[in-house]
Coordinates of C-alpha atoms in Angstrom, one line a residue:
Chain A
M1 CA 5.8 20.8 11.4
S2 CA 7.8 19.9 14.8
R3 CA 9.8 16.1 13.6
E4 CA 8.5 13.2 15.1
R5 CA 10.3 11.3 17.6
I6 CA 11.2 7.7 17.2
A7 CA 11.7 5.2 18.9
F8 CA 14.3 2.8 17.2
I9 CA 14.1 -0.7 18.1
G10 CA 16.2 -3.5 17.0
T11 CA 20.0 -2.4 16.5
G12 CA 21.7 -5.7 14.9
V13 CA 23.2 -4.5 11.2
M14 CA 20.7 -3.6 9.6
G15 CA 18.7 -1.7 12.7
A16 CA 21.8 0.2 13.4
S17 CA 22.1 1.5 9.9
M18 CA 18.7 2.8 9.6
A19 CA 18.2 4.2 12.7
G20 CA 21.5 6.0 12.0
H21 CA 20.1 7.5 8.9
L22 CA 17.3 9.0 11.3
L23 CA 19.2 11.0 14.1
A24 CA 21.7 12.2 10.4
A25 CA 17.8 13.3 9.2
G26 CA 17.5 15.3 12.7
Y27 CA 14.8 13.1 14.3
P28 CA 15.0 12.3 17.9
V29 CA 15.3 8.9 18.1
S30 CA 14.8 6.1 21.3
V31 CA 16.7 3.0 21.0
Y32 CA 16.3 -0.9 22.6
N33 CA 18.0 -3.8 22.1
R34 CA 18.2 -7.2 23.2
T35 CA 22.2 -6.8 23.0
K36 CA 22.6 -3.8 24.8
S37 CA 26.4 -2.9 23.3
K38 CA 25.1 -2.8 19.3
A39 CA 22.8 0.7 20.6
E40 CA 26.3 2.4 21.2
G41 CA 27.6 4.2 17.9
L42 CA 23.9 5.1 17.6
I43 CA 24.1 6.2 21.4
E44 CA 27.2 8.1 20.7
K45 CA 25.1 9.7 18.3
G46 CA 22.2 11.1 20.4
A47 CA 20.6 8.3 20.6
V48 CA 18.6 7.8 24.1
W49 CA 18.9 5.0 25.9
K50 CA 15.2 3.3 26.6
D51 CA 15.7 -0.5 29.5
S52 CA 13.3 -2.3 27.4
P53 CA 10.5 -1.8 24.6
H54 CA 7.8 -0.5 26.7
D55 CA 10.0 2.6 27.2
A56 CA 11.0 3.2 24.3
A57 CA 7.9 3.3 23.0
E58 CA 6.1 5.4 26.0
G59 CA 6.0 9.0 24.1
A60 CA 7.5 8.0 21.0
D61 CA 5.1 9.5 18.6
V62 CA 6.5 6.6 16.0
V63 CA 7.8 3.2 17.0
I64 CA 10.5 0.7 14.3
T65 CA 11.0 -2.0 15.0
I66 CA 13.4 -4.6 13.2
L67 CA 13.2 -8.6 15.2
G68 CA 14.9 -11.6 13.9
Y69 CA 11.6 -14.1 14.5
P70 CA 8.2 -13.8 13.9
S71 CA 7.8 -14.9 17.5
D72 CA 9.5 -12.0 19.1
V73 CA 7.6 -9.8 17.1
E74 CA 5.0 -10.6 18.2
A75 CA 6.2 -10.9 21.6
I76 CA 7.2 -7.3 21.6
Y77 CA 4.4 -5.6 20.2
L78 CA 1.7 -8.1 22.0
G79 CA 2.7 -8.8 25.0
E80 CA 1.1 -7.4 28.0
T81 CA 3.4 -4.6 28.7
G82 CA 4.4 -4.4 24.8
I83 CA 4.7 -2.1 21.9
L84 CA 1.0 -1.6 21.7
S85 CA -0.2 -1.0 25.2
A86 CA 3.0 1.8 26.4
L87 CA 1.9 3.7 22.4
H88 CA -0.5 7.5 22.5
K89 CA -3.3 6.9 20.4
D90 CA -2.6 8.0 16.3
A91 CA 0.8 7.0 17.2
I92 CA 2.2 5.1 14.5
A93 CA 4.2 1.9 14.8
I94 CA 6.4 0.0 11.6
D95 CA 7.4 -3.6 12.1
M96 CA 10.7 -3.4 9.6
T97 CA 11.4 -7.2 10.8
T98 CA 10.6 -9.9 7.3
S99 CA 7.8 -11.6 9.5
S100 CA 4.7 -13.5 9.8
P101 CA 1.6 -11.9 7.3
L102 CA -1.0 -13.2 9.9
I103 CA 0.7 -11.7 12.7
A104 CA 1.2 -8.5 11.2
E105 CA -2.5 -8.9 10.4
T106 CA -3.1 -9.4 14.5
I107 CA -1.0 -6.7 15.4
A108 CA -2.3 -4.1 12.6
E109 CA -6.2 -5.5 14.2
V110 CA -5.4 -4.9 17.8
G111 CA -3.2 -1.2 16.5
R112 CA -6.8 0.1 15.0
R113 CA -8.7 -1.0 17.8
R114 CA -6.4 1.0 19.9
G115 CA -6.1 4.0 17.8
I116 CA -2.6 3.6 16.7
G117 CA -1.8 3.1 13.0
V118 CA 0.5 -0.3 12.3
L119 CA 1.6 -0.5 9.0
D120 CA 4.2 -3.6 7.8
A121 CA 7.3 -2.9 5.8
P122 CA 10.2 -5.4 5.4
V123 CA 12.9 -4.7 3.4
S124 CA 15.1 -5.7 0.7
G125 CA 18.6 -4.7 -0.1
G126 CA 21.1 -6.2 2.8
D127 CA 23.4 -4.8 5.0
L128 CA 24.5 -2.8 2.0
G129 CA 21.5 -1.0 1.2
A130 CA 19.9 0.0 5.0
R131 CA 23.9 1.1 5.4
E132 CA 23.1 3.0 1.9
A133 CA 19.7 3.9 2.4
R134 CA 18.8 2.0 -0.6
L135 CA 16.4 -0.8 0.9
S136 CA 13.3 -1.8 -1.4
I137 CA 10.9 -1.5 1.4
M138 CA 6.9 -3.3 1.4
V139 CA 4.5 -1.8 3.2
G140 CA 1.4 -3.1 4.0
G141 CA -1.5 -1.7 6.5
E142 CA -3.9 1.7 6.0
R143 CA -3.1 3.6 3.1
E144 CA -3.6 6.9 5.3
V145 CA -1.2 5.6 7.8
F146 CA 1.3 4.9 5.1
D147 CA 1.2 7.7 3.8
R148 CA 2.2 10.0 7.2
A149 CA 5.2 7.6 7.3
L150 CA 6.3 7.9 3.7
P151 CA 7.8 11.1 4.9
I152 CA 10.5 8.5 7.3
L153 CA 10.8 5.5 5.4
E154 CA 12.3 7.6 2.4
V155 CA 14.6 8.1 4.6
M156 CA 16.2 4.3 4.9
G157 CA 14.3 2.9 1.4
K158 CA 14.7 3.8 -1.8
N159 CA 12.1 1.8 -3.8
I160 CA 8.9 2.1 -1.4
V161 CA 5.8 0.6 -2.5
Y162 CA 2.6 0.1 -1.6
Q163 CA 0.8 -3.5 -0.7
G164 CA -2.3 -3.1 0.3
K165 CA -4.1 -3.6 3.3
P166 CA -2.5 -5.4 7.1
G167 CA 0.1 -8.1 5.7
A168 CA 1.0 -7.1 2.0
G169 CA 3.9 -6.2 2.9
Q170 CA 5.0 -9.5 4.4
H171 CA 3.5 -11.4 1.2
T172 CA 5.2 -9.2 -0.8
K173 CA 8.9 -10.3 0.7
M174 CA 7.3 -14.0 1.0
C175 CA 7.1 -13.0 -3.4
N176 CA 10.9 -12.0 -3.6
Q177 CA 12.1 -14.7 -1.6
I178 CA 10.3 -17.6 -2.7
A179 CA 11.6 -16.5 -6.2
I180 CA 15.0 -16.2 -4.8
A181 CA 15.1 -19.7 -3.2
G182 CA 13.5 -21.5 -6.4
G183 CA 15.7 -18.9 -8.4
M184 CA 18.9 -20.0 -6.4
V185 CA 18.5 -24.3 -6.9
A186 CA 17.8 -23.8 -11.0
I187 CA 21.6 -22.1 -10.8
G188 CA 23.1 -24.7 -8.9
E189 CA 21.5 -27.6 -10.5
S190 CA 22.7 -25.8 -14.1
L191 CA 26.1 -25.9 -11.6
S192 CA 26.0 -29.5 -11.6
Y193 CA 25.1 -30.4 -14.7
A194 CA 28.5 -27.9 -15.5
R195 CA 30.9 -29.4 -13.5
K196 CA 29.4 -33.0 -14.2
A197 CA 30.3 -32.7 -17.4
G198 CA 33.5 -31.8 -16.9
L199 CA 32.9 -27.9 -17.4
N200 CA 35.0 -24.9 -16.3
P201 CA 32.1 -23.0 -14.1
E202 CA 33.3 -19.2 -14.2
A203 CA 32.8 -20.2 -18.4
V204 CA 30.0 -20.7 -18.3
L205 CA 28.6 -18.1 -16.8
Q206 CA 30.7 -15.8 -18.8
S207 CA 28.0 -17.4 -21.4
I208 CA 24.7 -17.1 -19.3
S209 CA 25.4 -14.7 -17.0
A210 CA 24.8 -11.4 -19.5
G211 CA 21.5 -13.3 -21.4
A212 CA 17.7 -15.2 -20.5
A213 CA 19.5 -16.7 -18.3
G214 CA 20.9 -14.0 -16.3
S215 CA 19.9 -12.8 -12.6
W216 CA 21.0 -11.1 -9.6
T217 CA 22.2 -14.4 -7.8
M218 CA 23.8 -15.3 -10.7
S219 CA 26.2 -12.4 -11.2
N220 CA 26.4 -12.1 -7.2
L221 CA 26.8 -14.7 -5.1
V222 CA 27.6 -17.7 -7.9
P223 CA 31.6 -16.0 -8.1
R224 CA 32.1 -16.1 -4.2
A225 CA 30.4 -19.6 -4.0
L226 CA 32.9 -20.3 -6.7
K227 CA 35.6 -18.4 -4.9
G228 CA 34.8 -19.9 -1.7
D229 CA 33.9 -17.1 -0.2
Y230 CA 30.8 -17.9 2.1
T231 CA 31.1 -14.8 4.8
P232 CA 26.9 -13.9 4.8
G233 CA 25.4 -11.3 2.9
F234 CA 22.3 -13.0 4.0
F235 CA 22.1 -15.9 6.6
V236 CA 21.2 -19.1 5.1
K237 CA 19.4 -19.4 9.2
H238 CA 17.7 -16.1 8.1
F239 CA 16.6 -17.6 5.4
V240 CA 15.4 -20.2 6.4
K241 CA 13.4 -18.5 8.9
D242 CA 11.6 -17.3 5.9
M243 CA 10.6 -19.6 3.9
K244 CA 8.9 -21.3 6.8
I245 CA 6.4 -18.0 7.1
A246 CA 6.1 -18.4 2.6
L247 CA 5.5 -22.0 3.4
E248 CA 2.9 -21.7 6.3
S249 CA 1.2 -19.0 5.0
A250 CA 1.1 -20.7 1.3
E251 CA -0.6 -23.6 3.0
E252 CA -3.5 -21.2 5.1
M253 CA -3.5 -20.3 1.3
E254 CA -3.9 -23.9 0.4
L255 CA -1.5 -23.4 -2.5
D256 CA 1.2 -26.0 -2.9
L257 CA 4.6 -24.6 -3.9
H258 CA 6.8 -27.4 -4.9
G259 CA 9.7 -25.5 -6.5
L260 CA 9.5 -24.2 -2.7
D261 CA 9.7 -27.0 -0.6
L262 CA 12.3 -28.4 -2.1
A263 CA 14.9 -25.1 -1.9
K264 CA 13.5 -25.3 1.9
K265 CA 14.5 -28.7 2.5
L266 CA 18.3 -28.6 0.6
F267 CA 18.8 -25.2 3.0
E268 CA 17.8 -27.0 5.3
R269 CA 20.6 -29.9 5.0
L270 CA 23.0 -26.8 4.6
V271 CA 22.9 -26.5 8.7
N272 CA 22.4 -29.5 9.3
E273 CA 25.3 -29.5 7.7
G274 CA 27.2 -26.7 10.0
A275 CA 26.7 -23.8 8.0
A276 CA 23.2 -22.6 9.4
D277 CA 25.6 -18.6 10.1
E278 CA 27.1 -18.7 6.2
G279 CA 26.0 -16.5 3.4
T280 CA 23.0 -18.2 1.1
Q281 CA 25.9 -18.9 -1.7
A282 CA 26.7 -21.8 0.5
L283 CA 23.9 -23.2 -1.5
F284 CA 26.5 -24.1 -4.3
K285 CA 28.3 -26.4 -2.4
L286 CA 25.8 -29.2 -2.6
Y287 CA 26.4 -29.0 -6.5
L288 CA 29.7 -27.9 -7.2
Chain B
M1 CA 43.2 -13.5 -47.8
S2 CA 40.3 -14.3 -49.9
R3 CA 37.5 -14.5 -48.1
E4 CA 36.1 -18.4 -46.7
R5 CA 33.5 -19.9 -49.0
I6 CA 30.5 -20.8 -46.4
A7 CA 27.0 -22.6 -47.0
F8 CA 24.8 -21.6 -45.1
I9 CA 21.6 -24.1 -43.8
G10 CA 18.8 -23.6 -41.7
T11 CA 17.0 -19.6 -42.7
G12 CA 14.4 -19.2 -40.3
V13 CA 14.3 -16.5 -38.3
M14 CA 17.2 -17.3 -36.2
G15 CA 19.9 -18.0 -39.6
A16 CA 18.1 -15.4 -41.7
S17 CA 19.2 -13.4 -39.2
M18 CA 22.5 -14.5 -39.1
A19 CA 23.6 -16.0 -42.9
G20 CA 22.5 -12.0 -43.7
H21 CA 25.4 -10.4 -41.1
L22 CA 27.5 -12.6 -43.0
L23 CA 26.2 -11.8 -46.8
A24 CA 26.6 -7.9 -45.5
A25 CA 30.1 -8.6 -43.9
G26 CA 31.9 -9.8 -48.1
Y27 CA 31.9 -13.2 -47.3
P28 CA 30.4 -15.9 -51.1
V29 CA 27.2 -17.4 -49.1
S30 CA 25.1 -19.9 -50.3
V31 CA 22.2 -21.2 -48.7
Y32 CA 19.9 -23.9 -48.3
N33 CA 16.4 -24.5 -46.5
R34 CA 13.9 -26.9 -45.9
T35 CA 11.6 -24.0 -47.2
K36 CA 13.0 -22.3 -49.7
S37 CA 10.5 -19.4 -49.5
K38 CA 12.0 -18.7 -46.3
A39 CA 15.5 -18.4 -48.0
E40 CA 14.4 -16.4 -50.8
G41 CA 14.7 -13.1 -48.8
L42 CA 18.6 -14.1 -48.5
I43 CA 18.6 -14.8 -52.4
E44 CA 17.8 -11.2 -53.2
K45 CA 20.8 -10.1 -51.1
G46 CA 23.1 -12.3 -53.3
A47 CA 23.0 -15.8 -51.4
V48 CA 23.8 -18.5 -53.5
W49 CA 20.7 -21.1 -53.9
K50 CA 21.1 -25.3 -53.5
D51 CA 19.4 -28.0 -53.5
S52 CA 20.2 -30.5 -50.8
P53 CA 23.0 -29.3 -48.1
H54 CA 25.2 -31.7 -50.0
D55 CA 25.0 -30.0 -52.3
A56 CA 25.3 -26.9 -50.1
A57 CA 28.5 -27.8 -48.6
E58 CA 30.0 -29.4 -51.4
G59 CA 32.8 -26.5 -52.3
A60 CA 32.5 -24.8 -49.0
D61 CA 35.1 -23.5 -47.2
V62 CA 32.8 -23.3 -44.0
V63 CA 29.3 -25.4 -43.2
I64 CA 27.1 -23.1 -40.8
T65 CA 24.0 -25.1 -39.7
I66 CA 21.3 -23.7 -37.5
L67 CA 18.7 -26.4 -37.7
G68 CA 15.1 -27.2 -35.3
Y69 CA 15.8 -30.6 -33.2
P70 CA 18.4 -33.5 -32.6
S71 CA 17.3 -35.7 -35.1
D72 CA 17.4 -32.6 -38.2
V73 CA 21.4 -32.0 -37.1
E74 CA 22.1 -36.6 -36.5
A75 CA 20.2 -36.8 -40.6
I76 CA 22.0 -33.2 -42.6
Y77 CA 25.7 -34.4 -40.9
L78 CA 26.3 -38.6 -40.8
G79 CA 23.5 -39.5 -43.4
E80 CA 25.3 -41.1 -47.0
T81 CA 24.4 -37.6 -48.4
G82 CA 25.1 -36.0 -46.0
I83 CA 27.4 -32.6 -45.2
L84 CA 30.6 -34.7 -43.3
S85 CA 30.5 -36.3 -46.8
A86 CA 30.6 -33.3 -49.5
L87 CA 33.0 -31.3 -47.0
H88 CA 37.1 -30.9 -48.4
K89 CA 39.4 -32.1 -45.5
D90 CA 41.0 -28.5 -43.1
A91 CA 36.9 -27.0 -44.2
I92 CA 35.0 -26.6 -41.2
A93 CA 31.7 -27.7 -39.8
I94 CA 29.4 -25.6 -36.7
D95 CA 26.4 -26.6 -35.4
M96 CA 24.6 -23.5 -33.9
T97 CA 21.6 -25.7 -33.4
T98 CA 20.9 -26.5 -29.8
S99 CA 21.1 -30.7 -29.9
S100 CA 22.4 -32.7 -28.0
P101 CA 25.8 -33.1 -26.4
L102 CA 26.0 -36.6 -27.8
I103 CA 25.3 -36.0 -31.3
A104 CA 27.4 -33.0 -31.5
E105 CA 30.8 -35.3 -29.8
T106 CA 29.9 -37.9 -33.0
I107 CA 29.7 -35.4 -35.3
A108 CA 32.6 -34.3 -34.4
E109 CA 34.7 -37.2 -34.7
V110 CA 33.1 -38.5 -37.1
G111 CA 34.3 -35.4 -38.6
R112 CA 37.6 -35.8 -37.2
R113 CA 38.4 -38.6 -39.0
R114 CA 38.1 -37.5 -42.3
G115 CA 40.6 -33.8 -41.1
I116 CA 37.5 -31.4 -40.9
G117 CA 36.9 -29.9 -38.3
V118 CA 33.8 -29.3 -36.6
L119 CA 32.7 -26.9 -33.4
D120 CA 29.3 -26.9 -32.1
A121 CA 28.1 -23.3 -31.4
P122 CA 25.1 -22.4 -29.9
V123 CA 24.0 -19.2 -29.5
S124 CA 21.5 -18.3 -26.9
G125 CA 19.9 -13.9 -27.4
G126 CA 16.9 -15.1 -29.4
D127 CA 15.6 -13.6 -32.9
L128 CA 16.4 -9.9 -31.8
G129 CA 20.1 -11.0 -31.2
A130 CA 20.4 -12.7 -34.2
R131 CA 19.4 -8.8 -36.0
E132 CA 21.7 -7.2 -34.3
A133 CA 24.3 -9.6 -34.3
R134 CA 25.0 -9.5 -30.5
L135 CA 24.1 -13.6 -29.7
S136 CA 25.7 -15.4 -27.0
I137 CA 27.8 -18.1 -28.2
M138 CA 28.8 -21.2 -26.5
V139 CA 31.4 -23.9 -28.3
G140 CA 33.1 -26.3 -27.6
G141 CA 35.6 -28.2 -30.0
E142 CA 39.0 -27.9 -31.2
R143 CA 40.6 -24.6 -30.0
E144 CA 42.8 -25.2 -32.7
V145 CA 39.3 -25.4 -34.8
F146 CA 37.6 -22.3 -32.7
D147 CA 41.0 -20.3 -33.2
R148 CA 40.1 -20.2 -37.3
A149 CA 36.4 -19.7 -37.1
L150 CA 36.3 -17.5 -34.5
P151 CA 36.0 -14.7 -37.2
I152 CA 33.7 -15.6 -38.3
L153 CA 31.3 -16.5 -35.1
E154 CA 32.5 -12.5 -34.7
V155 CA 30.4 -11.1 -37.5
M156 CA 27.4 -13.1 -35.8
G157 CA 27.8 -12.9 -32.7
K158 CA 29.1 -10.6 -29.1
N159 CA 29.9 -13.0 -26.4
I160 CA 31.9 -15.5 -28.2
V161 CA 33.5 -18.0 -25.5
Y162 CA 35.7 -21.1 -25.9
Q163 CA 34.0 -23.6 -23.2
G164 CA 36.3 -26.5 -23.9
K165 CA 36.1 -29.8 -26.4
P166 CA 33.5 -31.5 -29.0
G167 CA 30.0 -31.8 -27.0
A168 CA 31.5 -28.2 -24.0
G169 CA 29.1 -25.6 -26.1
Q170 CA 25.8 -27.6 -26.2
H171 CA 26.4 -28.5 -22.5
T172 CA 26.7 -25.2 -21.9
K173 CA 23.9 -23.8 -23.3
M174 CA 21.9 -26.7 -21.5
C175 CA 23.8 -24.6 -18.5
N176 CA 22.0 -21.7 -20.1
Q177 CA 18.5 -23.3 -20.4
I178 CA 18.0 -25.8 -16.4
A179 CA 18.7 -22.1 -15.0
I180 CA 16.4 -20.1 -16.5
A181 CA 13.7 -23.0 -16.4
G182 CA 14.0 -23.7 -13.3
G183 CA 14.2 -19.4 -12.1
M184 CA 10.5 -19.8 -13.8
V185 CA 9.2 -21.9 -12.4
A186 CA 10.1 -20.2 -9.2
I187 CA 8.6 -16.8 -11.0
G188 CA 5.3 -18.4 -11.1
E189 CA 5.2 -20.1 -8.0
S190 CA 5.6 -16.9 -6.4
L191 CA 3.4 -14.9 -8.6
S192 CA 0.8 -17.4 -7.6
Y193 CA 1.5 -16.7 -3.7
A194 CA 0.7 -13.0 -4.9
R195 CA -2.3 -13.6 -6.3
K196 CA -3.9 -15.9 -3.3
A197 CA -2.4 -13.8 -0.7
G198 CA -4.6 -10.8 -3.3
L199 CA -1.8 -8.9 -4.1
N200 CA -1.6 -6.6 -7.4
P201 CA 1.1 -8.1 -9.6
E202 CA 2.0 -5.2 -11.0
A203 CA 3.1 -3.3 -7.5
V204 CA 5.9 -6.8 -6.3
L205 CA 7.3 -6.6 -9.3
Q206 CA 8.1 -3.2 -8.4
S207 CA 8.8 -4.0 -5.6
I208 CA 11.2 -7.3 -5.9
S209 CA 12.6 -7.0 -10.0
A210 CA 15.6 -4.7 -9.3
G211 CA 16.7 -6.5 -6.0
A212 CA 18.1 -9.7 -4.7
A213 CA 14.9 -11.6 -6.5
G214 CA 15.3 -9.5 -9.7
S215 CA 16.5 -11.6 -13.2
W216 CA 16.5 -10.7 -16.8
T217 CA 12.9 -13.0 -16.9
M218 CA 11.5 -11.3 -13.9
S219 CA 12.4 -8.2 -16.2
N220 CA 11.4 -9.1 -19.5
L221 CA 8.8 -12.5 -19.7
V222 CA 6.3 -11.3 -16.3
P223 CA 5.4 -7.8 -17.6
R224 CA 4.2 -9.4 -20.7
A225 CA 2.4 -12.3 -18.9
L226 CA 0.9 -9.5 -17.1
K227 CA -0.6 -8.3 -20.4
G228 CA -1.5 -10.9 -21.6
D229 CA 0.7 -11.0 -24.2
Y230 CA 1.6 -14.5 -24.6
T231 CA 3.5 -13.8 -28.2
P232 CA 6.8 -16.1 -28.6
G233 CA 9.8 -14.6 -28.3
F234 CA 10.9 -18.2 -27.7
F235 CA 8.7 -20.8 -28.8
V236 CA 6.7 -23.0 -25.7
K237 CA 8.3 -26.4 -28.0
H238 CA 11.6 -25.3 -28.3
F239 CA 12.5 -25.1 -24.7
V240 CA 10.3 -28.6 -24.5
K241 CA 12.8 -29.6 -27.0
D242 CA 16.1 -28.1 -25.2
M243 CA 14.4 -29.3 -21.3
K244 CA 14.5 -33.0 -22.8
I245 CA 18.2 -32.9 -24.2
A246 CA 19.3 -31.4 -20.7
L247 CA 17.4 -34.7 -18.6
E248 CA 18.7 -37.6 -21.2
S249 CA 22.3 -35.8 -20.5
A250 CA 21.8 -35.3 -17.4
E251 CA 20.7 -39.1 -17.3
E252 CA 23.6 -40.5 -18.9
M253 CA 25.7 -38.1 -16.1
E254 CA 23.8 -39.8 -13.5
L255 CA 22.6 -37.0 -12.2
D256 CA 19.6 -36.1 -10.8
L257 CA 18.0 -32.0 -10.9
H258 CA 14.6 -32.3 -9.5
G259 CA 13.9 -28.2 -10.2
L260 CA 14.7 -29.4 -13.9
D261 CA 11.9 -32.9 -13.7
L262 CA 9.4 -29.6 -12.3
A263 CA 9.7 -27.3 -15.3
K264 CA 9.9 -30.0 -18.0
K265 CA 6.3 -31.0 -16.3
L266 CA 4.5 -28.5 -15.8
F267 CA 5.7 -27.1 -19.9
E268 CA 4.5 -30.0 -21.0
R269 CA 1.4 -29.1 -19.3
L270 CA 1.0 -26.4 -21.9
V271 CA 1.3 -27.9 -24.6
N272 CA -1.3 -30.2 -23.5
E273 CA -3.1 -27.2 -23.2
G274 CA -2.3 -26.1 -26.4
A275 CA -0.2 -23.2 -25.9
A276 CA 3.7 -25.4 -28.0
D277 CA 3.4 -22.0 -30.0
E278 CA 3.7 -19.7 -27.1
G279 CA 6.3 -17.5 -26.1
T280 CA 7.8 -19.3 -22.9
Q281 CA 5.8 -16.2 -20.5
A282 CA 2.7 -18.6 -21.1
L283 CA 4.3 -20.5 -18.7
F284 CA 2.9 -17.8 -16.1
K285 CA -0.8 -18.6 -16.9
L286 CA -0.5 -22.1 -15.0
Y287 CA 0.4 -19.8 -11.5
L288 CA -2.2 -16.5 -12.7

């Protein structure tokens, strides 16, 4: 079987690594990015530059997108010169942006009517996961499309789970972000209690991080914050975007998420204090 | 050096395992428990039964207590026939109950005036940690007393950290419970979102538990709840007690803990619904 021609749109920190793996695996890859300079590393490795998402999608068998905001996803898929208007029948479009479940459903429905398979497949694992091709990929869409796309997803990730109908990948990513956000608030409160009680936060972490209070956040993000290191693994501004999507989506489902609501308010306060481009561990500044 | 004579008071699930390790290590151990039957296994292994905490403490070099509620601790240490009135000078008293930091400070102060070394040394790791002698022990008190007591603590635990002045052990345990409580609410909200969105919670866990949303609770308690298994690793009623201590203590320090407040209300709702004697994973019933 000849290799599918892949169009990769969105070659930021995550996308550049992911597209690089596809090139290394021997797929013919064309690329488009709003800022061309960020695609140059890939072009040097053999990717073909295209001047628009539409041009990239034309003649591709599989389009992969990983963009910034849901509005970007909507524009690039559904606009008049969007991806879905350029793809041939039986092509596959995979949006790996963390985006709105509702938009994912709409794109899937428009795709279905045109005979295009659509997956929503957001990831977790950050820039390191992307670089080391061990992202978690949470996939929504038709099972048959998932099966066809799986070999390509396996080039970029490790923990690839089919979650169900269109939108289910995005919903799963929201579950991920909800658990992280509230967990960070809990740890923040724990740190503020430690500080008020005159404890040494490092010693407290030593006592509690290996037990029932332990979490990825506690082991990985708190030590950075305690060292005053707020360099972004994951940007505050992107996390706020994700929490907004989750809360909007929860509202549509008539679900109250009080813990998430509290977390979003705190992260928005961080943005107002100028920390939008810091890593999410900046939250702990509010408590330390 | 001859082995210290240890009095062990409170031989419930945790205490029975812990006292058993001390016997196995060759310490002479006397025991007292409100319900004598729970001490019988230890008596068979060579522990000497005493008819009151006062009797047990008399002639002991080290008293260890692990009781139910702060009021029990207060009564057994500070009452007219309490432990501190029975211990000889230079003896050591170690309270391993999860109890109030303020009470720990009071006991330490009374002990100090009488020449008795006092430690507050609550644990985490549950019945399994107690059975396998790998409890985390968080210790407050005078450093010199900690150093003297360390060989005994090492018989019962693995991760033994000196946290500072009297009360610091209890404060550290509160940090532990605060992080757990809010983290459980976050996971609960994540599960309720999953349910509302029509996802399969097992598949969601598979996607998210190994990544940045991962935690001890997610890996250990959620799978039990999904199987409908609410047998107690840690009782709801005891967790509510701990959260009350934390909130009272926070209030004394003029600290607002909104996430913890929310968690306590939810666990109290569980108690009202008859789940006081279930494991803390029963929280997820409110969300699933």
